[in-house]
Amino acid sequence: GAGVSQTPSNKVTEKGKYVELRCDPISGHTALYWYRQSLGQGPEFLIYFQGTGAADDSGLPNDRFFAVRPEGSVSTLKIQRTERGDSAVYLCASADTEAFFGQGTRLTVV
Amino acid sequence: GQSLEQPSEVTAVEGAIVQINCTYQTSGFYGLSWYQQHDGGAPTFLSYNALDGLEETGRFSSFLSRSDSYGYLLLQELQMKDSASYFCAVRGSMDSSYKLIFGSGTRLLVRP
């Protein structure tokens, strides 16, 4: 595709539910990053993939958060037992010589 | 700890010049980037400084002083469309280019 695509654009879920957020990177980009952005704040690093493997997951806040990239392209961020504090915009970026961000998924936990 | 400080809001007039400052304190430093983000939009890359000095890209310039842990973004000939949030971000890792530590952002309002 022409850019990084994230789906859904908006997700409302109940506290305690499981959610999956999808990222389609720019074709050919081997590096993929997940960030989380709260209102009025800058993006906060979560996890970085180089190919299929998670090269750095030090930003994941706890073990309810997990991400995969099984074929080195599409990535899915998975959040178990969602909490209201998980509400934020989840951004994905893919990179070669420059990082390109998607529009994000706005997650609201009610 | 890791922290980046930038002003929360700046207002300027169309056609003017504005400077957005950023000071940082991070455990690792491999460069300072600037991103623009319109409300509801994706952050978009503006500029990157790995070494001291000024980088110029059209109406936008960015400066870095590693000894002072300080940088700034300079926007010239301001246009209404420049109204957005601007983030400085430190590349904190040598191994991954875009594991970035972002500041809280500066909201720029351009008035006619």
PDB file of C-alpha atoms in Angstrom:
ATOM      1  CA  GLY A   1       0.000   0.000   0.000  1.00  0.00           C
ATOM      2  CA  ALA A   2       0.911   3.659  -0.171  1.00  0.00           C
ATOM      3  CA  GLY A   3       1.331   4.065   3.572  1.00  0.00           C
ATOM      4  CA  VAL A   4       1.023   2.377   6.938  1.00  0.00           C
ATOM      5  CA  SER A   5      -2.509   1.167   7.471  1.00  0.00           C
ATOM      6  CA  GLN A   6      -4.004   0.532  10.904  1.00  0.00           C
ATOM      7  CA  THR A   7      -7.327  -1.116  11.619  1.00  0.00           C
ATOM      8  CA  PRO A   8      -9.703  -0.488  13.155  1.00  0.00           C
ATOM      9  CA  SER A   9      -9.440   3.296  13.299  1.00  0.00           C
ATOM     10  CA  ASN A  10     -11.583   3.301  16.434  1.00  0.00           C
ATOM     11  CA  LYS A  11     -12.305   0.568  18.941  1.00  0.00           C
ATOM     12  CA  VAL A  12     -14.551   0.768  21.976  1.00  0.00           C
ATOM     13  CA  THR A  13     -14.419  -2.182  24.321  1.00  0.00           C
ATOM     14  CA  GLU A  14     -15.582  -3.068  27.786  1.00  0.00           C
ATOM     15  CA  LYS A  15     -13.198  -3.373  30.680  1.00  0.00           C
ATOM     16  CA  GLY A  16     -11.863  -6.889  30.915  1.00  0.00           C
ATOM     17  CA  LYS A  17     -12.268  -7.733  27.233  1.00  0.00           C
ATOM     18  CA  TYR A  18      -9.577  -8.796  24.787  1.00  0.00           C
ATOM     19  CA  VAL A  19      -8.677  -6.633  21.773  1.00  0.00           C
ATOM     20  CA  GLU A  20      -6.479  -6.956  18.715  1.00  0.00           C
ATOM     21  CA  LEU A  21      -5.105  -4.011  16.781  1.00  0.00           C
ATOM     22  CA  ARG A  22      -3.707  -4.544  13.295  1.00  0.00           C
ATOM     23  CA  CYS A  23      -0.900  -2.807  11.435  1.00  0.00           C
ATOM     24  CA  ASP A  24      -0.131  -3.185   7.734  1.00  0.00           C
ATOM     25  CA  PRO A  25       3.308  -1.655   7.143  1.00  0.00           C
ATOM     26  CA  ILE A  26       4.693  -0.225   3.946  1.00  0.00           C
ATOM     27  CA  SER A  27       5.653  -3.067   1.651  1.00  0.00           C
ATOM     28  CA  GLY A  28       9.293  -4.031   1.999  1.00  0.00           C
ATOM     29  CA  HIS A  29       9.881  -2.333   5.349  1.00  0.00           C
ATOM     30  CA  THR A  30      11.541  -4.796   7.686  1.00  0.00           C
ATOM     31  CA  ALA A  31      11.380  -2.624  10.809  1.00  0.00           C
ATOM     32  CA  LEU A  32       8.040  -2.105  12.556  1.00  0.00           C
ATOM     33  CA  TYR A  33       7.334  -0.165  15.739  1.00  0.00           C
ATOM     34  CA  TRP A  34       4.349   0.144  18.047  1.00  0.00           C
ATOM     35  CA  TYR A  35       3.785   3.285  20.095  1.00  0.00           C
ATOM     36  CA  ARG A  36       1.015   4.435  22.418  1.00  0.00           C
ATOM     37  CA  GLN A  37      -0.087   8.069  22.652  1.00  0.00           C
ATOM     38  CA  SER A  38      -2.245   9.515  25.384  1.00  0.00           C
ATOM     39  CA  LEU A  39      -4.024  12.829  24.987  1.00  0.00           C
ATOM     40  CA  GLY A  40      -1.641  15.763  25.172  1.00  0.00           C
ATOM     41  CA  GLN A  41       1.423  13.545  25.300  1.00  0.00           C
ATOM     42  CA  GLY A  42       4.048  12.354  22.881  1.00  0.00           C
ATOM     43  CA  PRO A  43       4.082   8.797  21.583  1.00  0.00           C
ATOM     44  CA  GLU A  44       5.519   6.232  23.990  1.00  0.00           C
ATOM     45  CA  PHE A  45       7.541   3.305  22.629  1.00  0.00           C
ATOM     46  CA  LEU A  46       6.077  -0.159  23.165  1.00  0.00           C
ATOM     47  CA  ILE A  47       7.827  -2.720  20.976  1.00  0.00           C
ATOM     48  CA  TYR A  48      10.046  -2.998  17.902  1.00  0.00           C
ATOM     49  CA  PHE A  49      10.213  -5.784  15.311  1.00  0.00           C
ATOM     50  CA  GLN A  50      13.022  -6.464  12.908  1.00  0.00           C
ATOM     51  CA  GLY A  51      11.546  -8.995  10.506  1.00  0.00           C
ATOM     52  CA  THR A  52       9.487 -11.549  12.372  1.00  0.00           C
ATOM     53  CA  GLY A  53      11.195 -11.231  15.728  1.00  0.00           C
ATOM     54  CA  ALA A  54      10.599  -8.756  18.516  1.00  0.00           C
ATOM     55  CA  ALA A  55      13.992  -7.080  18.808  1.00  0.00           C
ATOM     56  CA  ASP A  56      12.990  -4.914  21.758  1.00  0.00           C
ATOM     57  CA  ASP A  57       9.800  -5.219  23.820  1.00  0.00           C
ATOM     58  CA  SER A  58      10.998  -3.169  26.762  1.00  0.00           C
ATOM     59  CA  GLY A  59       8.186  -0.653  26.391  1.00  0.00           C
ATOM     60  CA  LEU A  60       5.309  -3.084  26.876  1.00  0.00           C
ATOM     61  CA  PRO A  61       3.730  -1.983  30.165  1.00  0.00           C
ATOM     62  CA  ASN A  62       2.887  -5.453  31.501  1.00  0.00           C
ATOM     63  CA  ASP A  63       2.163  -9.013  30.445  1.00  0.00           C
ATOM     64  CA  ARG A  64      -1.359  -8.161  29.293  1.00  0.00           C
ATOM     65  CA  PHE A  65       0.240  -6.665  26.198  1.00  0.00           C
ATOM     66  CA  PHE A  66       1.666  -8.848  23.438  1.00  0.00           C
ATOM     67  CA  ALA A  67       2.500  -8.315  19.779  1.00  0.00           C
ATOM     68  CA  VAL A  68       3.267 -10.631  16.892  1.00  0.00           C
ATOM     69  CA  ARG A  69       4.507 -10.335  13.336  1.00  0.00           C
ATOM     70  CA  PRO A  70       4.460 -13.934  12.099  1.00  0.00           C
ATOM     71  CA  GLU A  71       5.409 -13.369   8.463  1.00  0.00           C
ATOM     72  CA  GLY A  72       7.487 -10.239   8.840  1.00  0.00           C
ATOM     73  CA  SER A  73       4.824  -7.962   7.421  1.00  0.00           C
ATOM     74  CA  VAL A  74       1.474  -7.444   9.182  1.00  0.00           C
ATOM     75  CA  SER A  75       1.667  -7.043  12.941  1.00  0.00           C
ATOM     76  CA  THR A  76      -1.013  -7.450  15.574  1.00  0.00           C
ATOM     77  CA  LEU A  77      -0.934  -5.851  19.010  1.00  0.00           C
ATOM     78  CA  LYS A  78      -2.966  -7.870  21.498  1.00  0.00           C
ATOM     79  CA  ILE A  79      -4.255  -6.597  24.812  1.00  0.00           C
ATOM     80  CA  GLN A  80      -5.814  -8.963  27.324  1.00  0.00           C
ATOM     81  CA  ARG A  81      -8.129  -8.045  30.192  1.00  0.00           C
ATOM     82  CA  THR A  82      -8.290  -4.431  29.077  1.00  0.00           C
ATOM     83  CA  GLU A  83      -8.350  -1.696  31.698  1.00  0.00           C
ATOM     84  CA  ARG A  84      -9.602   1.889  31.456  1.00  0.00           C
ATOM     85  CA  GLY A  85      -6.004   3.066  31.666  1.00  0.00           C
ATOM     86  CA  ASP A  86      -5.285   1.319  28.365  1.00  0.00           C
ATOM     87  CA  SER A  87      -7.393   3.925  26.562  1.00  0.00           C
ATOM     88  CA  ALA A  88      -5.102   5.748  24.122  1.00  0.00           C
ATOM     89  CA  VAL A  89      -4.188   6.007  20.452  1.00  0.00           C
ATOM     90  CA  TYR A  90      -2.004   3.088  19.407  1.00  0.00           C
ATOM     91  CA  LEU A  91       0.377   4.057  16.608  1.00  0.00           C
ATOM     92  CA  CYS A  92       2.316   1.799  14.313  1.00  0.00           C
ATOM     93  CA  ALA A  93       5.329   2.893  12.281  1.00  0.00           C
ATOM     94  CA  SER A  94       7.377   1.100   9.665  1.00  0.00           C
ATOM     95  CA  ALA A  95      10.820   2.195   8.608  1.00  0.00           C
ATOM     96  CA  ASP A  96      13.633   1.879   6.178  1.00  0.00           C
ATOM     97  CA  THR A  97      15.670   5.095   6.101  1.00  0.00           C
ATOM     98  CA  GLU A  98      12.771   7.030   7.634  1.00  0.00           C
ATOM     99  CA  ALA A  99       9.904   6.067   9.911  1.00  0.00           C
ATOM    100  CA  PHE A 100       6.366   6.420   8.593  1.00  0.00           C
ATOM    101  CA  PHE A 101       3.520   6.385  11.084  1.00  0.00           C
ATOM    102  CA  GLY A 102      -0.013   5.155  10.552  1.00  0.00           C
ATOM    103  CA  GLN A 103      -3.069   7.140  11.597  1.00  0.00           C
ATOM    104  CA  GLY A 104      -3.430   5.005  14.684  1.00  0.00           C
ATOM    105  CA  THR A 105      -6.197   3.087  16.399  1.00  0.00           C
ATOM    106  CA  ARG A 106      -8.089   5.016  19.055  1.00  0.00           C
ATOM    107  CA  LEU A 107      -8.859   2.512  21.801  1.00  0.00           C
ATOM    108  CA  THR A 108     -11.462   3.410  24.389  1.00  0.00           C
ATOM    109  CA  VAL A 109     -12.056   1.071  27.319  1.00  0.00           C
ATOM    110  CA  VAL A 110     -15.357   1.713  29.090  1.00  0.00           C
TER     111      VAL A 110
ATOM    112  CA  GLY B   1      15.698   9.014  33.987  1.00  0.00           C
ATOM    113  CA  GLN B   2      14.686  10.092  30.536  1.00  0.00           C
ATOM    114  CA  SER B   3      13.054  13.436  29.917  1.00  0.00           C
ATOM    115  CA  LEU B   4      12.563  15.932  27.138  1.00  0.00           C
ATOM    116  CA  GLU B   5      11.309  19.432  27.839  1.00  0.00           C
ATOM    117  CA  GLN B   6       9.583  21.642  25.305  1.00  0.00           C
ATOM    118  CA  PRO B   7       7.095  24.490  25.669  1.00  0.00           C
ATOM    119  CA  SER B   8       3.498  23.344  25.761  1.00  0.00           C
ATOM    120  CA  GLU B   9       2.131  26.074  23.490  1.00  0.00           C
ATOM    121  CA  VAL B  10       3.420  28.721  21.110  1.00  0.00           C
ATOM    122  CA  THR B  11       1.409  31.298  19.165  1.00  0.00           C
ATOM    123  CA  ALA B  12       2.719  33.179  16.143  1.00  0.00           C
ATOM    124  CA  VAL B  13       1.470  35.254  13.240  1.00  0.00           C
ATOM    125  CA  GLU B  14       1.260  34.074   9.645  1.00  0.00           C
ATOM    126  CA  GLY B  15       4.453  34.938   7.774  1.00  0.00           C
ATOM    127  CA  ALA B  16       6.538  35.172  10.943  1.00  0.00           C
ATOM    128  CA  ILE B  17       9.357  32.973  12.255  1.00  0.00           C
ATOM    129  CA  VAL B  18       8.990  30.770  15.320  1.00  0.00           C
ATOM    130  CA  GLN B  19      11.500  28.716  17.285  1.00  0.00           C
ATOM    131  CA  ILE B  20      10.524  25.688  19.367  1.00  0.00           C
ATOM    132  CA  ASN B  21      13.129  24.661  21.899  1.00  0.00           C
ATOM    133  CA  CYS B  22      13.845  21.216  23.274  1.00  0.00           C
ATOM    134  CA  THR B  23      16.144  20.186  26.097  1.00  0.00           C
ATOM    135  CA  TYR B  24      16.758  16.548  26.849  1.00  0.00           C
ATOM    136  CA  GLN B  25      18.155  14.310  29.514  1.00  0.00           C
ATOM    137  CA  THR B  26      18.462  10.704  28.363  1.00  0.00           C
ATOM    138  CA  SER B  27      20.640   7.729  29.186  1.00  0.00           C
ATOM    139  CA  GLY B  28      21.636   7.296  25.546  1.00  0.00           C
ATOM    140  CA  PHE B  29      21.732   9.773  22.700  1.00  0.00           C
ATOM    141  CA  TYR B  30      22.164   9.055  19.012  1.00  0.00           C
ATOM    142  CA  GLY B  31      20.301  11.972  17.506  1.00  0.00           C
ATOM    143  CA  LEU B  32      17.365  14.373  17.794  1.00  0.00           C
ATOM    144  CA  SER B  33      14.367  14.244  15.491  1.00  0.00           C
ATOM    145  CA  TRP B  34      11.385  16.507  15.001  1.00  0.00           C
ATOM    146  CA  TYR B  35       7.886  15.383  14.071  1.00  0.00           C
ATOM    147  CA  GLN B  36       4.741  17.286  13.150  1.00  0.00           C
ATOM    148  CA  GLN B  37       1.296  16.013  14.082  1.00  0.00           C
ATOM    149  CA  HIS B  38      -2.019  17.560  13.107  1.00  0.00           C
ATOM    150  CA  ASP B  39      -5.027  16.811  15.311  1.00  0.00           C
ATOM    151  CA  GLY B  40      -6.185  13.272  14.633  1.00  0.00           C
ATOM    152  CA  GLY B  41      -3.319  12.651  12.254  1.00  0.00           C
ATOM    153  CA  ALA B  42      -0.147  10.626  12.135  1.00  0.00           C
ATOM    154  CA  PRO B  43       3.185  12.048  13.266  1.00  0.00           C
ATOM    155  CA  THR B  44       5.213  12.987  10.192  1.00  0.00           C
ATOM    156  CA  PHE B  45       8.986  13.306  10.090  1.00  0.00           C
ATOM    157  CA  LEU B  46      10.419  16.803   9.675  1.00  0.00           C
ATOM    158  CA  SER B  47      14.105  16.767  10.497  1.00  0.00           C
ATOM    159  CA  TYR B  48      16.941  14.863  12.157  1.00  0.00           C
ATOM    160  CA  ASN B  49      20.235  15.994  13.714  1.00  0.00           C
ATOM    161  CA  ALA B  50      22.909  13.507  14.709  1.00  0.00           C
ATOM    162  CA  LEU B  51      25.725  16.035  14.898  1.00  0.00           C
ATOM    163  CA  ASP B  52      25.987  19.583  16.213  1.00  0.00           C
ATOM    164  CA  GLY B  53      24.833  22.305  13.903  1.00  0.00           C
ATOM    165  CA  LEU B  54      21.998  23.407  11.706  1.00  0.00           C
ATOM    166  CA  GLU B  55      20.052  21.274   9.227  1.00  0.00           C
ATOM    167  CA  GLU B  56      17.858  23.093   6.746  1.00  0.00           C
ATOM    168  CA  THR B  57      14.927  21.599   4.864  1.00  0.00           C
ATOM    169  CA  GLY B  58      12.894  24.197   3.039  1.00  0.00           C
ATOM    170  CA  ARG B  59      11.041  26.429   5.509  1.00  0.00           C
ATOM    171  CA  PHE B  60      12.077  24.219   8.412  1.00  0.00           C
ATOM    172  CA  SER B  61      15.486  24.140  10.086  1.00  0.00           C
ATOM    173  CA  SER B  62      16.684  22.203  13.112  1.00  0.00           C
ATOM    174  CA  PHE B  63      19.636  22.825  15.356  1.00  0.00           C
ATOM    175  CA  LEU B  64      21.477  20.614  17.824  1.00  0.00           C
ATOM    176  CA  SER B  65      24.047  21.277  20.524  1.00  0.00           C
ATOM    177  CA  ARG B  66      25.075  17.979  22.106  1.00  0.00           C
ATOM    178  CA  SER B  67      27.198  19.664  24.756  1.00  0.00           C
ATOM    179  CA  ASP B  68      24.165  21.644  25.935  1.00  0.00           C
ATOM    180  CA  SER B  69      21.664  18.761  25.448  1.00  0.00           C
ATOM    181  CA  TYR B  70      19.600  21.246  23.505  1.00  0.00           C
ATOM    182  CA  GLY B  71      17.991  21.594  20.138  1.00  0.00           C
ATOM    183  CA  TYR B  72      15.421  23.688  18.397  1.00  0.00           C
ATOM    184  CA  LEU B  73      13.116  23.653  15.411  1.00  0.00           C
ATOM    185  CA  LEU B  74      12.853  26.861  13.412  1.00  0.00           C
ATOM    186  CA  LEU B  75       9.836  27.440  11.199  1.00  0.00           C
ATOM    187  CA  GLN B  76      10.017  30.324   8.739  1.00  0.00           C
ATOM    188  CA  GLU B  77       7.351  32.054   6.646  1.00  0.00           C
ATOM    189  CA  LEU B  78       4.654  30.548   8.812  1.00  0.00           C
ATOM    190  CA  GLN B  79       1.494  29.388   7.105  1.00  0.00           C
ATOM    191  CA  MET B  80      -1.883  28.608   8.625  1.00  0.00           C
ATOM    192  CA  LYS B  81      -1.380  24.934   7.785  1.00  0.00           C
ATOM    193  CA  ASP B  82       1.624  24.879  10.135  1.00  0.00           C
ATOM    194  CA  SER B  83      -0.783  24.950  13.085  1.00  0.00           C
ATOM    195  CA  ALA B  84      -0.114  21.551  14.647  1.00  0.00           C
ATOM    196  CA  SER B  85       1.771  19.856  17.466  1.00  0.00           C
ATOM    197  CA  TYR B  86       5.532  19.535  17.143  1.00  0.00           C
ATOM    198  CA  PHE B  87       7.478  16.852  18.972  1.00  0.00           C
ATOM    199  CA  CYS B  88      11.163  16.526  19.583  1.00  0.00           C
ATOM    200  CA  ALA B  89      12.335  12.936  19.962  1.00  0.00           C
ATOM    201  CA  VAL B  90      15.619  11.413  20.987  1.00  0.00           C
ATOM    202  CA  ARG B  91      16.964   8.321  19.320  1.00  0.00           C
ATOM    203  CA  GLY B  92      18.112   6.505  22.416  1.00  0.00           C
ATOM    204  CA  SER B  93      19.435   3.283  20.941  1.00  0.00           C
ATOM    205  CA  MET B  94      22.207   2.538  18.520  1.00  0.00           C
ATOM    206  CA  ASP B  95      20.558  -0.714  17.462  1.00  0.00           C
ATOM    207  CA  SER B  96      17.119   0.518  16.497  1.00  0.00           C
ATOM    208  CA  SER B  97      16.846   3.786  14.647  1.00  0.00           C
ATOM    209  CA  TYR B  98      13.269   4.564  15.545  1.00  0.00           C
ATOM    210  CA  LYS B  99      13.040   3.531  19.167  1.00  0.00           C
ATOM    211  CA  LEU B 100      12.334   7.141  19.963  1.00  0.00           C
ATOM    212  CA  ILE B 101      11.776   8.953  23.245  1.00  0.00           C
ATOM    213  CA  PHE B 102       9.307  11.738  22.571  1.00  0.00           C
ATOM    214  CA  GLY B 103       8.710  14.995  24.375  1.00  0.00           C
ATOM    215  CA  SER B 104       5.178  16.029  25.312  1.00  0.00           C
ATOM    216  CA  GLY B 105       4.882  18.243  22.279  1.00  0.00           C
ATOM    217  CA  THR B 106       4.466  21.932  21.531  1.00  0.00           C
ATOM    218  CA  ARG B 107       1.132  23.058  20.196  1.00  0.00           C
ATOM    219  CA  LEU B 108       1.708  25.781  17.606  1.00  0.00           C
ATOM    220  CA  LEU B 109      -1.141  28.105  16.726  1.00  0.00           C
ATOM    221  CA  VAL B 110      -0.634  30.291  13.671  1.00  0.00           C
ATOM    222  CA  ARG B 111      -2.910  33.321  13.526  1.00  0.00           C
ATOM    223  CA  PRO B 112      -3.739  35.441  10.477  1.00  0.00           C
TER     224      PRO B 112
END
